[in-house]
Coordinates of C-alpha atoms and ligand atoms in Angstrom, one line a residue:
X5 CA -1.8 100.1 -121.0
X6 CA 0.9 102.3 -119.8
X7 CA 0.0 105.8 -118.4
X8 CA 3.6 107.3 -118.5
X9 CA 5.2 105.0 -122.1
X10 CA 7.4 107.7 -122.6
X11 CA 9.2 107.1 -118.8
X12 CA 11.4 104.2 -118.0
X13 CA 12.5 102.7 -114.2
X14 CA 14.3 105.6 -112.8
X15 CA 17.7 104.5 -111.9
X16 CA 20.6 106.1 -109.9
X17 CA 23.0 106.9 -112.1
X18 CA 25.6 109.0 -110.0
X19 CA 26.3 112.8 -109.2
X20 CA 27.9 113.2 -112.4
X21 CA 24.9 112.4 -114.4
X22 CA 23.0 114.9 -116.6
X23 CA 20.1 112.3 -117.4
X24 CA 16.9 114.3 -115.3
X25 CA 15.1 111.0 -115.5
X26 CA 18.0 109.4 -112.8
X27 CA 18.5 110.0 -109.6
X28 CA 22.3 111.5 -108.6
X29 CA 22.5 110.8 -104.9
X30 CA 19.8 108.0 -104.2
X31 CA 20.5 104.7 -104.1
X32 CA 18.2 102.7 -102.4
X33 CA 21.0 100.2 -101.4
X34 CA 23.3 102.2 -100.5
X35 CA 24.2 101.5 -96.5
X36 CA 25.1 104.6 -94.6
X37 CA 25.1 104.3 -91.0
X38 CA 24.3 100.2 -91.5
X39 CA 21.2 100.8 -93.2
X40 CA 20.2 101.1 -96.5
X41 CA 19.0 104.3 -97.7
X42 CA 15.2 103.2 -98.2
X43 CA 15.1 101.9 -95.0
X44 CA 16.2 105.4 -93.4
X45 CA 14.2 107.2 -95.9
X46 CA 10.6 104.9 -96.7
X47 CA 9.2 107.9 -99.4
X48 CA 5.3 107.7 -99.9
X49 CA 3.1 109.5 -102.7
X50 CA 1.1 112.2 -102.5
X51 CA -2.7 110.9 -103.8
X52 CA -4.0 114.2 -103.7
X53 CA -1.2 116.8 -105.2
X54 CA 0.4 113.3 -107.4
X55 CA -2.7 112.5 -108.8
X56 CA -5.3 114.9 -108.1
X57 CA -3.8 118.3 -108.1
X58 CA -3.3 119.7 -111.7
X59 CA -2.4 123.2 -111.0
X60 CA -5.4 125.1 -110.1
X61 CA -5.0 128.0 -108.0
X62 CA -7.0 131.3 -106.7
X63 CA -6.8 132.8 -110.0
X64 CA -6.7 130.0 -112.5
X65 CA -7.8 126.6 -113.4
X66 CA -5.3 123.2 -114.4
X67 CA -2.2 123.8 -116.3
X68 CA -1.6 119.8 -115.9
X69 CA -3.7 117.1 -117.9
X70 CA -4.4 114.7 -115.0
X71 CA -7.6 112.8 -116.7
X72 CA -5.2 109.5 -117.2
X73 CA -6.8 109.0 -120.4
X74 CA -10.2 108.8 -118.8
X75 CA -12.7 110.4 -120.6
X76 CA -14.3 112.2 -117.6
X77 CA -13.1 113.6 -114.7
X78 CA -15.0 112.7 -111.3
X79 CA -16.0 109.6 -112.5
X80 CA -15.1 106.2 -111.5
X81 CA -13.5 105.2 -114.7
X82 CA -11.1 108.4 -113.6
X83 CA -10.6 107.0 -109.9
X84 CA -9.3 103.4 -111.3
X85 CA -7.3 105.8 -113.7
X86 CA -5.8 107.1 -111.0
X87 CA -4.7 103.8 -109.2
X88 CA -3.0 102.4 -112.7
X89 CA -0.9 105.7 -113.0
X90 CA 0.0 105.6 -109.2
X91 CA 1.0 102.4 -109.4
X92 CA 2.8 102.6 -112.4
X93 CA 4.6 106.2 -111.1
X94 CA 5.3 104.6 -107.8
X95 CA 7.0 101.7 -109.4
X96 CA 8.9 103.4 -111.9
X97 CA 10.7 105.3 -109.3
X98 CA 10.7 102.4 -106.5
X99 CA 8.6 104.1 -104.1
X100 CA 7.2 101.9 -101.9
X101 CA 4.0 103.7 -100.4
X102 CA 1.2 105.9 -100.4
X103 CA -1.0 108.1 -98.7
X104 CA -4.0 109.2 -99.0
X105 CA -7.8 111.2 -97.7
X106 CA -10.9 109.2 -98.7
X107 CA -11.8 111.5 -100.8
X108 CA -8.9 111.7 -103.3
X109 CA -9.7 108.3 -104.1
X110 CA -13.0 108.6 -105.4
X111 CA -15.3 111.1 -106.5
X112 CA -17.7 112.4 -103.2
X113 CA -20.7 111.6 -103.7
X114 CA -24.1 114.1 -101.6
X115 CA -24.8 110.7 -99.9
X116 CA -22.3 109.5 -97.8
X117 CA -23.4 106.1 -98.6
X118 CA -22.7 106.3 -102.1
X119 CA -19.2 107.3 -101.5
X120 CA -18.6 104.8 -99.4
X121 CA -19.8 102.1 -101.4
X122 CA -17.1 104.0 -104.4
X123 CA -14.6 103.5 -101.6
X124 CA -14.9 100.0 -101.2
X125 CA -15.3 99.5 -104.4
X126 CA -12.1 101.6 -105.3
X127 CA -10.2 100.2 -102.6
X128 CA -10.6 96.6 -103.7
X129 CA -9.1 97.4 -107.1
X130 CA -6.1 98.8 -105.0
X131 CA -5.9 96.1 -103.3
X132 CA -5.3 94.2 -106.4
X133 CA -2.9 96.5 -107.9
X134 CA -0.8 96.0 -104.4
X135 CA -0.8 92.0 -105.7
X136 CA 2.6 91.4 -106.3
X137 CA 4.1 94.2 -105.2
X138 CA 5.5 95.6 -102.0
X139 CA 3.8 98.8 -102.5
X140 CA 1.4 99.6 -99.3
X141 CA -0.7 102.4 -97.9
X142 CA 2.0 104.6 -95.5
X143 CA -1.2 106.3 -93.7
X144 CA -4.6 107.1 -94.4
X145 CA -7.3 109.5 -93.1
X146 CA -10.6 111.6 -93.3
X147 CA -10.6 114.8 -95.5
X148 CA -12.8 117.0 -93.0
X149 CA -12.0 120.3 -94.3
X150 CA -13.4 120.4 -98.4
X151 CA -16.7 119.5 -97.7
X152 CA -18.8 122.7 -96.9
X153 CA -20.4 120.7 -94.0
X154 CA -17.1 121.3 -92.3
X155 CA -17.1 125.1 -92.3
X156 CA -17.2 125.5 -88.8
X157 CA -14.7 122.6 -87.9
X158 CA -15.2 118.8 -87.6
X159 CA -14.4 118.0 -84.4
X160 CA -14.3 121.5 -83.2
X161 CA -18.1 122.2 -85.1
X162 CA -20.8 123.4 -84.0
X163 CA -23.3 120.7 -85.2
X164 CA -24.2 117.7 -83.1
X165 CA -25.1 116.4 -86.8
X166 CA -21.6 117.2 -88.6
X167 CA -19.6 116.0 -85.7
X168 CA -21.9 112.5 -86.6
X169 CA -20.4 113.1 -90.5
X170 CA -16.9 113.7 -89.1
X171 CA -17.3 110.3 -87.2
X172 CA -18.3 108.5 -89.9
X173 CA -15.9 109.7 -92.3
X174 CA -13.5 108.5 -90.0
X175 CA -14.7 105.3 -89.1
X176 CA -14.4 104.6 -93.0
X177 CA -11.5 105.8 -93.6
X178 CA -9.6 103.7 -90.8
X179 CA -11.2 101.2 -92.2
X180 CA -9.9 101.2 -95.5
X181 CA -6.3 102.2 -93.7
X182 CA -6.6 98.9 -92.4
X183 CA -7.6 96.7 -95.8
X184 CA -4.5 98.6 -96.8
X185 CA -1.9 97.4 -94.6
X186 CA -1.4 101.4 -93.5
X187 CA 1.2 102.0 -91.0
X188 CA -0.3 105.5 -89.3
X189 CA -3.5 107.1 -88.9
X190 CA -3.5 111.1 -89.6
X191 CA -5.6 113.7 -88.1
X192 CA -4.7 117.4 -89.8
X193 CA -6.8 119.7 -88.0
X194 CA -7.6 121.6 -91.1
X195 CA -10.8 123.0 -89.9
X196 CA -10.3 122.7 -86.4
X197 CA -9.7 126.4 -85.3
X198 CA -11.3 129.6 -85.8
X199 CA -11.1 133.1 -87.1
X200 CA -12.4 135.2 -84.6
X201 CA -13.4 134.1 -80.4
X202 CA -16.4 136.4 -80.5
X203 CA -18.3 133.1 -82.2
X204 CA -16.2 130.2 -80.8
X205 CA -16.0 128.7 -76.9
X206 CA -12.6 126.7 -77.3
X207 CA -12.3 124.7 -74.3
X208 CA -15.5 123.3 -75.6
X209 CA -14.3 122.9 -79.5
X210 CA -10.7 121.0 -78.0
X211 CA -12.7 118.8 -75.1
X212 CA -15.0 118.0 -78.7
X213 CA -11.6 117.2 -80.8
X214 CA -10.3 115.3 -77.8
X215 CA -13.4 113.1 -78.0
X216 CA -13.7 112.4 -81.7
X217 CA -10.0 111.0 -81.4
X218 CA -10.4 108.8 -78.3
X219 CA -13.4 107.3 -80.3
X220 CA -11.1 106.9 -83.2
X221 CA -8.8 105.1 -81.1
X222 CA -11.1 102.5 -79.5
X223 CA -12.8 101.7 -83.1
X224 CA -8.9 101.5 -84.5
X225 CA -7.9 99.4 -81.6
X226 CA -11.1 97.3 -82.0
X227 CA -10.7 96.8 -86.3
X228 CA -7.3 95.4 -86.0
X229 CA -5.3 98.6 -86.8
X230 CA -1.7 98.5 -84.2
X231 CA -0.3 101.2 -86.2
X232 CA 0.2 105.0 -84.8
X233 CA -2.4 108.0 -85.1
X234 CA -0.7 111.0 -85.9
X235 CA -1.5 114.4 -85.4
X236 CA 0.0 117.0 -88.1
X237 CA 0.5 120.0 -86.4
X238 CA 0.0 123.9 -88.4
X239 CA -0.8 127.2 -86.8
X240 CA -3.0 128.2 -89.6
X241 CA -4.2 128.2 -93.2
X242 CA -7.0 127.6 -93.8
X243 CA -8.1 128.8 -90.2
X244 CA -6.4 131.4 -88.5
X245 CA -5.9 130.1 -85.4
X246 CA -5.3 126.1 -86.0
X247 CA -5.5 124.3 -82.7
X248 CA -2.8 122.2 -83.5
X249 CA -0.1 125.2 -83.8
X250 CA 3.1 123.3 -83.9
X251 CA 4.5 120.0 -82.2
X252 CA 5.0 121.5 -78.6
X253 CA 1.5 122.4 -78.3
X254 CA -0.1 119.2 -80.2
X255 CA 1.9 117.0 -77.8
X256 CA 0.4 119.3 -74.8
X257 CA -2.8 118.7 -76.4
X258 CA -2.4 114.8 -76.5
X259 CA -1.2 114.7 -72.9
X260 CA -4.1 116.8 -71.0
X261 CA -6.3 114.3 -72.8
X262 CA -4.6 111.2 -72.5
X263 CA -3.8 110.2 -75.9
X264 CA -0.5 110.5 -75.5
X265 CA 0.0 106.5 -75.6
X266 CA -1.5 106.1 -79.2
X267 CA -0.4 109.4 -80.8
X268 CA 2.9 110.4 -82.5
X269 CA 3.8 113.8 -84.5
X270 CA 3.2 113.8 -88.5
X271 CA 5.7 117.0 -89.3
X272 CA 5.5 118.8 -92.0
X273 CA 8.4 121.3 -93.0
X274 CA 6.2 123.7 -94.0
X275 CA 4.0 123.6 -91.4
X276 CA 6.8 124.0 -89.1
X277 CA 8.0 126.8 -90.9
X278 CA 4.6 128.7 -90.9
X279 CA 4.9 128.3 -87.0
X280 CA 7.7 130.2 -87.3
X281 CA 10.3 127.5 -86.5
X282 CA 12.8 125.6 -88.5
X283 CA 11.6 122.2 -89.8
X284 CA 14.7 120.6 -87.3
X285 CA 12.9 122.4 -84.7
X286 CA 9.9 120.5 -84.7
X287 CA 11.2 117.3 -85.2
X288 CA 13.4 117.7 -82.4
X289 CA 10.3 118.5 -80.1
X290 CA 8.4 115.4 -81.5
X291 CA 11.7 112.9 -80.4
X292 CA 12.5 114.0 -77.1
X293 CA 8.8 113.4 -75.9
X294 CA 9.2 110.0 -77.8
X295 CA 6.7 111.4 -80.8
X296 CA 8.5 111.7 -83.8
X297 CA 6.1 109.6 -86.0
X298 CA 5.8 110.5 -89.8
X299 CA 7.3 113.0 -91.8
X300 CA 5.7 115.4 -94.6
X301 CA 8.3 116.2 -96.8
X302 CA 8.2 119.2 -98.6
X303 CA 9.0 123.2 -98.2
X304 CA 7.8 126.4 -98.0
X305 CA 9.0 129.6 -99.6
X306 CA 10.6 132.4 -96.9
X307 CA 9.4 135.0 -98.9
X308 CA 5.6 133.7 -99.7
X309 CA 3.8 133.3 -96.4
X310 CA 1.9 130.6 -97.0
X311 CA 1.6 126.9 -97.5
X312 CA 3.1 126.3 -100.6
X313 CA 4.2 122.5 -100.4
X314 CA 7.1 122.4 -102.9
X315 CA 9.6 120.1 -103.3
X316 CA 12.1 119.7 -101.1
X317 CA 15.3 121.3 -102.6
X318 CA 16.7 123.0 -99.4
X319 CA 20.1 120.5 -98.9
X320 CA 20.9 122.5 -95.6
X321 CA 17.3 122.0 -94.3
X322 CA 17.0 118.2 -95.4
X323 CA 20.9 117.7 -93.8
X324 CA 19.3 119.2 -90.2
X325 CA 16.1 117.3 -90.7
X326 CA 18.2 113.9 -91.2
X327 CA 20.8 114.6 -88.5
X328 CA 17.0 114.2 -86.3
X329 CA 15.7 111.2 -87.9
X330 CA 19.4 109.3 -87.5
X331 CA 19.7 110.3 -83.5
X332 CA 16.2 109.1 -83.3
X333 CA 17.2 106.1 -85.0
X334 CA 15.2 106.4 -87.6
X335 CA 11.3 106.7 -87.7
X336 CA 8.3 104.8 -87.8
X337 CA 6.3 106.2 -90.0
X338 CA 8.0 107.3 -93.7
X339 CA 8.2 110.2 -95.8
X340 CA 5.5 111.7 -97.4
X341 CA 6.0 114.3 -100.4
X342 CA 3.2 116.6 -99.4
X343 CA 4.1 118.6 -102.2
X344 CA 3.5 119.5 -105.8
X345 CA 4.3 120.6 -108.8
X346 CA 4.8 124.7 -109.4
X347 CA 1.8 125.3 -111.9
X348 CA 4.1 126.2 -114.5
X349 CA 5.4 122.6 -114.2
X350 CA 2.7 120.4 -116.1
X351 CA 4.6 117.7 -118.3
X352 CA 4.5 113.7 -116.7
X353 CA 8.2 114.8 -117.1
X354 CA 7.8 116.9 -113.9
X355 CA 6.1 114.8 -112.6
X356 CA 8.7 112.4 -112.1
X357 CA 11.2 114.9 -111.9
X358 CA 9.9 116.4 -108.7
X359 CA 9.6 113.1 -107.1
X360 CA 14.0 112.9 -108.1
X361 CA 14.4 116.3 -106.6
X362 CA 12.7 115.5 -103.4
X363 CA 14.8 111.9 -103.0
X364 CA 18.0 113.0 -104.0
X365 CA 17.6 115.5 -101.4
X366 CA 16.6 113.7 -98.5
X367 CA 19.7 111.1 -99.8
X368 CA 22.0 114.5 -99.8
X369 CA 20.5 115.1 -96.3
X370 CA 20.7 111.5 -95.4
X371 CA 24.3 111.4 -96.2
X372 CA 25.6 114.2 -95.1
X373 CA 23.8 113.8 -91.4
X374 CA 26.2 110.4 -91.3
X375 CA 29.3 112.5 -91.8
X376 CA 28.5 115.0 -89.4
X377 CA 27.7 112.8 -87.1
X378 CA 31.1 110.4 -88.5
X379 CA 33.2 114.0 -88.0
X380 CA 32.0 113.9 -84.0
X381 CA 33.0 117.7 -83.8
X382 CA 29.4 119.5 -83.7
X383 CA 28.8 116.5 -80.8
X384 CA 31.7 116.9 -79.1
X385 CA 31.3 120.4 -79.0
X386 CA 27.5 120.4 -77.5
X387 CA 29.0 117.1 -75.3
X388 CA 31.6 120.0 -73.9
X389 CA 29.3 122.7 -74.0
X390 CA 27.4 121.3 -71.0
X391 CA 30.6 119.8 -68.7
X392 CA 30.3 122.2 -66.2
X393 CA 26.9 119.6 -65.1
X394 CA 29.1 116.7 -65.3
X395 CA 31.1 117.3 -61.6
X396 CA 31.2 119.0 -58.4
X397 CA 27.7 121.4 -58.1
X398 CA 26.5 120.3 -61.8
X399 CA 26.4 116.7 -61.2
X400 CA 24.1 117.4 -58.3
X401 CA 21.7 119.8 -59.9
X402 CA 21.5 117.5 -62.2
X403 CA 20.8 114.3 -59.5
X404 CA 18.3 117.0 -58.4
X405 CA 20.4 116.2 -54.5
X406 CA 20.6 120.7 -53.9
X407 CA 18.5 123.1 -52.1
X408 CA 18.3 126.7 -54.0
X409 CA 19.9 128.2 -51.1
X410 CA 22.8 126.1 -51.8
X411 CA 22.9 127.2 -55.1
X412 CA 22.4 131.0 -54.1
X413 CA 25.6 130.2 -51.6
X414 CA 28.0 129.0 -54.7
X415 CA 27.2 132.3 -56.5
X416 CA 27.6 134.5 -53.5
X417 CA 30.7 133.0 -52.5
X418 CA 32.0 133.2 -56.5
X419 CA 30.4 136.6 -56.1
X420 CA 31.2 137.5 -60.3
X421 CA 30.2 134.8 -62.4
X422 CA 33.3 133.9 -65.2
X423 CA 32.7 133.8 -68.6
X424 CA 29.7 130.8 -69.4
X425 CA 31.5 129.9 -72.4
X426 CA 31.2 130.5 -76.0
X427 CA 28.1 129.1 -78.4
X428 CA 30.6 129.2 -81.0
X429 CA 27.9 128.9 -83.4
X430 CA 30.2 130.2 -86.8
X431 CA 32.4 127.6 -86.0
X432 CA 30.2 124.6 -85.9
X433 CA 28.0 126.1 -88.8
X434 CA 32.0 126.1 -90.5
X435 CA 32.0 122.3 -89.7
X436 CA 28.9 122.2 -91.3
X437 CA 30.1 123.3 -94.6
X438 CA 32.9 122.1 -94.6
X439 CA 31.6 118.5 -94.3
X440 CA 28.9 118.9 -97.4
X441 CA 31.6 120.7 -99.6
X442 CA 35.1 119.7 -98.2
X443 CA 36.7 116.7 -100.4
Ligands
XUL27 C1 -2.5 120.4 -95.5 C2 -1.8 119.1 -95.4 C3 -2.7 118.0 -95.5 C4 -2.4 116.8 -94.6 C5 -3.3 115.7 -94.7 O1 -1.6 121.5 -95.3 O2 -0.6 119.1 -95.1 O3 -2.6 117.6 -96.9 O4 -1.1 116.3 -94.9 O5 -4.6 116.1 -94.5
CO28 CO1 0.7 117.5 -94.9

C-alpha cells in the first residue's frame, strides 16, 4: 500500500512552472559541463530528520504524523514502515540514496544484542526493497551521542567499558554499510569534546578517538568495505568544544595519526558556518589536501546560532559550493539533505516539497558554477592576480631556487614597494550577478 497516494513521480517541469510538486531547475539529464546533473549532484535522504524527525523540539513535542500508518511507534512494524515510505519518497522524486545511524533504523533496544539482531533483521528487508532498484546506502555509521552511555564522549570517554559499546556499535554498523553497498563510512564526533578542561585530559581523549578509528579501519578493510571514512567536522553543539572544529583541523587531526590515506571530509554547510566560515570555505580546505569526500547539504540561519539544518535555499551559497565540487571534478561521496522540515511544516506535502527546494537549488548552484566558470573572468582575474610569480624573482620563489637575503636585496634596491594590485572584489562579485541574473 502506498504511504504518500496523494503524491505522484515528481517531474521537472521548467522555471516557469507553478506546480510545487515539480522541480523548476532539476533535471536529472540535463548535461552541464559533460555530465548529467545527477551525476554532479548524487542527493541521498536523510533517515533520521526524513523519517524519524516529526518536529519535536526543546519546548514541544511532533507537529508531523510520522507513524506510516503503523500503529505504534518504536516498534518493528514502525521500522519496516519506515523502509516502505523511504523507498516509496526516494523513488517518487528519483533520489538514488540514503543515509543513515543504526539507530534510526530500528528501535534501540537496553541489550545491544537485541538491537542488533532488529538491525539485521531490518536491514534484510532493505535489502529487498533495494531489489530492483538503483537506490543504495550513500554512507552509514554509529549514532554515539543519544545514548546516555555516551555522555562523556565515545571515543573520547572516560569508560574502558563504553569505549567497548562505541566499538561495537561500530563494528555493526560498518557491517550493515557493507550489506548495503554504502559508498562512505561517517564518524560525527558528536560527543567527542568537552565543556570544561578542569574534568578532561585531551591529548588522552584524541590519542583514544585516534585509536577507535584505526580499528574501524582495519575491521572495514578486513569486511570488504573499499569505500571512504569520513569525518564530519563541527566546533560545537552538543559539546562545546568539538574536537573535530572544522575541516583544517580534522585533516590535522587525521595526519598526526596517520589516517590520512583512508579518510576524506563529510561537510556540512552548517557546520561550516557554526565554525565561523562560509560553507565554500570548508570545502575548499577539504580539496586542496585531496579530502573533499561527502557533502551534507543543508543551511543554517545567520541570525539563530545554532544547528538548525534547513533546507538549502541560499542560491549564492549553493552557486560557491558548486563552483568547489566542479574544480574538484566532482566528488565521491554524494549529497546528503541533513536537514528538515521547520516544525510548522508537517504535511507529506512538505515533505516532498523540501526535498524540491533543496535540488532545485543545488541544480541553480550547479548551473550557475558552469557559467561562471564558461564566463572565465573571475579565473582570469585570480590567474592575473598572481602573475607577478609567473617571471623574473616570482618564478624562482616559487621553484623555491632564492635565499631570503636575496629577497631582502630586491626590496632594498626597489626601496618603496608599488601598488600590489587591486582585490577588486566588487567587480568579480558584479560578474557574479551578473551571470545568475544577466539574460
Ligand atoms: C549532527 C549531524 C549528524 C551527522 C551524522 O549535527 O550533522 O546528523 O550528519 O551523525
Ligand atoms: Co550532518
Amino acid at each position: 500500500m502506498e504511504k504518500f497516494p496523494t503524491i505522484k513521480e515528481i517531474k521537472y517541469e521548467g522555471p516557469a512552472s507553478k506546480n510545487p510538486l515539480a522541480f523548476k531547475f532539476y533535471d536529472a539529464n540535463k548535461v552541464v559541463l559533460g555530465k548529467k546533473m545527477e551525476d554532479w549532484l548524487p542527493f541521498a535522504m536523510a533517515w533520521w530528520h526524513n523519517l524519524g524527525a516529526a518536529g519535536t523540539d526543546m519546548f514541544g513535542r511532533d507537529t508531523a504524523d510520522k507513524s506510516f500508518g503503523a500503529s505504534a511507534k518504536g516498534t518493528m512494524e514502525h521500522a519496516k514502515a519506515k523502509v516502505d515510505a523511504g523507498f516509496e519518497f526516494m523513488k517518487k522524486l528519483g533520489i538514488k540514496y540514503f543515509c543513515f545511524h543504526d539507530v534510526d533504523l530500528v528501535p534501540e533496544d537496553e541489550d545491544i544484542n537485541v538491537t542488533n539482531a532488529r538491525l539485521d533483521e531490518l536491514t534484510d528487508y532493505i535489502l529487498e526493497k533495494m531489489k530492483g532498484t538503483d537506490i543504495k546506502c550513500l554512507w552509514g555509521t554509529a549514532n554515539m551521542f543519544s545514548n546516555p552511555r555516551f555522555m562523556n564522549g565515545a571515543g573520547s570517554t572516560n569508560s574502558a567499558e563504553v569505549y567497548c559499546f562505541a566499538a561495537a556499535q561500530i563494528k555493526k554498523a560498518l557491517e550493515l554499510t557493507v550489506k548495503l553497498g554504502g559508498r562512505g563510512y561517517v564518524f560525527w564526533g558528536g560527543r567527542e569534546g568537552y565543556e570544561t578542561l578542569l574534568n578532561t585530559d585531551v591529548k588522552f581523549e584524541q590519542e583514544n578517538i585516534a585509536n577507535l578509528m584505526h580499528l574501524a579501519v582495519d575491521y572495514g578493510r578486513k569486511i570488504g568495505f573499499t569505500g571512504d571514512f569520513y569525518i564530519e567536522p563541527k566546533p560545537k553543539e552538543p559539546m562545546k568544544h568539538q574536537y573535530d572544529f572544522d575541516a583544517a583541523t580534522a585533516i590535522g587531526f587525521l595526519r598526526q595519526y596517520g589516517l590520512d590515506k583512508d579518510f576524506k571530509m563529510n561537510i556540512e554547510a552548517n557546520h561550516a558556518t557554526l565554525a565561523g566560515h562560509t560553507f565554500e570555505h570548508d570545502l575548499r580546505i577539504s580539496s586542496i589536501n585531496g579530502m573533499l569526500g561527502s557533502i551534507d547539504a543543508n543551511q543554517g540561519d545567520p541570525i539563530l546560532g545554532w544547528d538548525t539544518d534547513e533546507f538549502p535555499f541560499d542560491v549564492y551559497s549553493a552557486t560557491n559550493a558548486m563552483l568547489e565540487v566542479v574544480k574538484a571534478g566532482g566528488i565521491t561521496g554524494g549529497f546528503n539533505f541533513d536537514a528538515k522540515n521547520r516544525r510548522p511544516s508537517n504535511t507529506v506535502e512538505d515533505m516532498f516539497e523540501a526535498y524540491i527546494l533543496g535540488m532545485d537549488t543545488f541544480a541553480l548552484g550547479l548551473m550557475n558554477a558552469a557559467k561562471i566558470i564558461e564566463d572565465g573572468r573571475i579565473d582570469e582575474f585570480i590567474a592575473k592576480k598572481y602573475a607577478s610569480f609567473n617571471e623574473g624573482i616570482g618564478a624562482r620563489i616559487r621553484a623555491k631556487d632564492v635565499t631570503l637575503e636575496e629577497l631582502a636585496a630586491v626590496a632594498l634596491e626597489k626601496r618603496v614597494c608599488k601598488n600590489p594590485g587591486s582585490g577588486k572584489q566588487e567587480y568579480l562579485e558584479a560578474i557574479v550577478n551578473q551571470v545568475m541574473f544577466g539574460k
